[in-house]
One Martini backbone bead per residue (centre of mass of N, CA, C, O) as a GRO file, in nm:
protein
  169
    1PRO     BB    1   2.179   0.869   3.989
    2VAL     BB    2   2.097   1.061   3.753
    3ALA     BB    3   2.031   0.838   3.546
    4LEU     BB    4   1.796   0.716   3.711
    5LEU     BB    5   1.616   0.971   3.696
    6GLY     BB    6   1.599   0.988   3.372
    7ILE     BB    7   1.446   0.718   3.302
    8PHE     BB    8   1.153   0.791   3.375
    9PRO     BB    9   1.079   1.018   3.167
   10VAL     BB   10   1.161   0.860   2.915
   11THR     BB   11   0.971   0.622   2.952
   12PHE     BB   12   0.713   0.785   2.958
   13LEU     BB   13   0.739   0.914   2.674
   14VAL     BB   14   0.756   0.654   2.509
   15LEU     BB   15   0.488   0.525   2.605
   16SER     BB   16   0.298   0.760   2.526
   17ARG     BB   17   0.365   0.755   2.225
   18HIS     BB   18   0.287   0.466   2.170
   19ASN     BB   19  -0.012   0.489   2.261
   20ARG     BB   20  -0.093   0.714   2.066
   21LEU     BB   21  -0.026   0.566   1.800
   22PHE     BB   22  -0.198   0.319   1.848
   23LYS     BB   23  -0.469   0.463   1.868
   24THR     BB   24  -0.470   0.618   1.602
   25ASN     BB   25  -0.418   0.377   1.404
   26THR     BB   26  -0.657   0.204   1.494
   27GLU     BB   27  -0.883   0.405   1.429
   28GLN     BB   28  -0.819   0.444   1.131
   29ALA     BB   29  -0.841   0.146   1.048
   30ASN     BB   30  -1.137   0.109   1.137
   31ALA     BB   31  -1.258   0.324   0.951
   32VAL     BB   32  -1.166   0.197   0.685
   33ASN     BB   33  -1.291  -0.083   0.727
   34GLN     BB   34  -1.580   0.019   0.735
   35GLN     BB   35  -1.580   0.134   0.450
   36LEU     BB   36  -1.506  -0.128   0.305
   37HIS     BB   37  -1.748  -0.286   0.412
   38ASP     BB   38  -1.973  -0.098   0.309
   39HIS     BB   39  -1.889  -0.117   0.014
   40ALA     BB   40  -1.919  -0.428  -0.021
   41GLY     BB   41  -2.241  -0.404   0.078
   42SER     BB   42  -2.330  -0.250  -0.151
   43ALA     BB   43  -2.596  -0.182  -0.392
   44LEU     BB   44  -2.420  -0.048  -0.569
   45LYS     BB   45  -2.250   0.013  -0.823
   46PRO     BB   46  -1.916   0.016  -0.862
   47GLU     BB   47  -1.904   0.283  -1.046
   48GLU     BB   48  -2.047   0.461  -0.808
   49THR     BB   49  -1.810   0.416  -0.573
   50ILE     BB   50  -1.573   0.363  -0.772
   51PRO     BB   51  -1.333   0.447  -0.943
   52VAL     BB   52  -1.249   0.368  -1.246
   53VAL     BB   53  -1.035   0.106  -1.351
   54ASN     BB   54  -0.859   0.184  -1.642
   55GLY     BB   55  -0.652   0.052  -1.867
   56LYS     BB   56  -0.306   0.074  -1.940
   57LEU     BB   57   0.002  -0.071  -1.855
   58VAL     BB   58   0.348   0.039  -1.908
   59LEU     BB   59   0.641  -0.139  -1.823
   60VAL     BB   60   0.977  -0.028  -1.835
   61SER     BB   61   1.284  -0.088  -1.859
   62GLU     BB   62   1.591   0.056  -1.842
   63ASN     BB   63   1.680  -0.059  -2.140
   64GLY     BB   64   1.393  -0.112  -2.311
   65LYS     BB   65   1.355  -0.437  -2.373
   66GLU     BB   66   1.145  -0.450  -2.145
   67LYS     BB   67   0.787  -0.533  -2.104
   68ILE     BB   68   0.476  -0.456  -1.931
   69GLU     BB   69   0.141  -0.547  -2.004
   70LEU     BB   70  -0.152  -0.414  -1.831
   71ASP     BB   71  -0.410  -0.386  -1.654
   72THR     BB   72  -0.483  -0.183  -1.403
   73GLU     BB   73  -0.662  -0.392  -1.233
   74ALA     BB   74  -0.430  -0.623  -1.222
   75LEU     BB   75  -0.272  -0.465  -1.032
   76TYR     BB   76  -0.135  -0.488  -0.707
   77TYR     BB   77   0.197  -0.487  -0.691
   78ILE     BB   78   0.522  -0.340  -0.610
   79GLU     BB   79   0.852  -0.476  -0.560
   80THR     BB   80   1.153  -0.460  -0.441
   81ALA     BB   81   1.472  -0.615  -0.597
   82ASP     BB   82   1.695  -0.426  -0.598
   83ASN     BB   83   1.738  -0.388  -0.947
   84TYR     BB   84   1.449  -0.485  -0.914
   85SER     BB   85   1.104  -0.564  -0.996
   86ASN     BB   86   0.808  -0.692  -0.851
   87ILE     BB   87   0.534  -0.795  -1.034
   88VAL     BB   88   0.192  -0.798  -0.919
   89PHE     BB   89  -0.062  -0.999  -1.079
   90ILE     BB   90  -0.357  -1.069  -1.260
   91LYS     BB   91  -0.401  -1.389  -1.441
   92GLU     BB   92  -0.631  -1.604  -1.509
   93GLY     BB   93  -0.713  -1.603  -1.180
   94SER     BB   94  -0.404  -1.552  -1.104
   95LEU     BB   95  -0.114  -1.498  -0.942
   96LYS     BB   96   0.154  -1.300  -1.064
   97ARG     BB   97   0.513  -1.292  -1.133
   98GLN     BB   98   0.746  -1.023  -1.237
   99LEU     BB   99   1.053  -0.939  -1.348
  100LEU     BB  100   1.211  -0.608  -1.353
  101ARG     BB  101   1.463  -0.400  -1.479
  102SER     BB  102   1.386  -0.178  -1.221
  103SER     BB  103   1.313   0.080  -1.047
  104LEU     BB  104   1.074   0.205  -0.846
  105LYS     BB  105   1.101   0.502  -0.926
  106ARG     BB  106   1.070   0.459  -1.231
  107LEU     BB  107   0.790   0.322  -1.219
  108GLU     BB  108   0.642   0.551  -1.077
  109GLY     BB  109   0.676   0.747  -1.330
  110GLN     BB  110   0.484   0.550  -1.517
  111LEU     BB  111   0.258   0.615  -1.325
  112ASN     BB  112  -0.104   0.727  -1.386
  113HIS     BB  113  -0.265   0.688  -1.085
  114PRO     BB  114  -0.449   0.765  -0.797
  115PHE     BB  115  -0.450   0.434  -0.679
  116ILE     BB  116  -0.139   0.423  -0.757
  117LEU     BB  117   0.100   0.392  -0.490
  118ARG     BB  118   0.315   0.490  -0.263
  119CYS     BB  119   0.380   0.322   0.078
  120HIS     BB  120   0.690   0.255   0.042
  121ARG     BB  121   1.017   0.206  -0.031
  122ALA     BB  122   0.920  -0.109  -0.146
  123PHE     BB  123   0.618   0.005  -0.239
  124ILE     BB  124   0.350  -0.046  -0.468
  125ILE     BB  125  -0.010   0.024  -0.480
  126ASN     BB  126  -0.340  -0.101  -0.527
  127LEU     BB  127  -0.618   0.015  -0.358
  128HIS     BB  128  -0.850  -0.170  -0.488
  129HIS     BB  129  -0.727  -0.443  -0.322
  130VAL     BB  130  -0.812  -0.351  -0.050
  131VAL     BB  131  -0.959  -0.518   0.256
  132LYS     BB  132  -0.740  -0.436   0.488
  133VAL     BB  133  -0.659  -0.261   0.798
  134GLU     BB  134  -0.371  -0.226   1.001
  135GLY     BB  135  -0.305  -0.092   1.335
  136ASN     BB  136  -0.021   0.061   1.500
  137ALA     BB  137   0.257   0.209   1.630
  138ALA     BB  138   0.421   0.149   1.351
  139GLY     BB  139   0.145   0.140   1.173
  140TYR     BB  140   0.062   0.000   0.862
  141LYS     BB  141  -0.141  -0.268   0.712
  142LEU     BB  142  -0.209  -0.432   0.399
  143SER     BB  143  -0.474  -0.617   0.271
  144LEU     BB  144  -0.528  -0.844   0.007
  145ALA     BB  145  -0.676  -0.972  -0.241
  146ALA     BB  146  -0.579  -1.303  -0.319
  147THR     BB  147  -0.382  -1.269  -0.058
  148ASP     BB  148  -0.158  -1.311   0.230
  149GLU     BB  149  -0.032  -1.050   0.205
  150THR     BB  150   0.137  -0.776   0.359
  151ILE     BB  151   0.150  -0.422   0.339
  152PRO     BB  152   0.347  -0.176   0.413
  153VAL     BB  153   0.331   0.143   0.589
  154SER     BB  154   0.472   0.423   0.614
  155ARG     BB  155   0.475   0.703   0.801
  156ALA     BB  156   0.501   0.903   0.562
  157PHE     BB  157   0.244   0.762   0.393
  158GLY     BB  158  -0.002   0.711   0.579
  159PRO     BB  159  -0.198   0.959   0.553
  160PHE     BB  160  -0.230   0.940   0.243
  161VAL     BB  161  -0.340   0.650   0.223
  162ILE     BB  162  -0.586   0.687   0.407
  163GLU     BB  163  -0.724   0.907   0.238
  164LYS     BB  164  -0.752   0.738  -0.019
  165LEU     BB  165  -0.923   0.512   0.111
  166LYS     BB  166  -1.157   0.698   0.197
  167SER     BB  167  -1.222   0.790  -0.108
  168LEU     BB  168  -1.337   0.510  -0.202
  169GLY     BB  169  -1.614   0.508  -0.004
   0.00000   0.00000   0.00000
């Protein structure tokens, strides 16, 4: 009997937390999407609205024998794959993937750009390629230009990523 009485307040608390997170994340995602949409339709030159992403990235493997050199704007995201990292970038108009034997943490240390950042324990993303943000009670998901994949954003990184996306617009 006592356990049956306890289930009602616990259920109420869980559902109210779920609804609160859903509402908050959906509102934040809609605000960012509006900024991304406004930015895309802007008559201003791109360099006036988005900080210019330029320069070269050099990602070196753990043993130092392999390296990937690419333009900063070409990088879409990096995903962990056990002891490897899957580098996803655009080259010659199409999306390419290349494995590099290096941990995500090590590659994160090699990146020095304010809009290329960790968004999940398994992902580093270039925020300049984000075209849409979806939010629900579990967190956010980022949709990228030129790909059908969505990149998850963990709850720990969520507020930081959203603020960075807002500063893009």
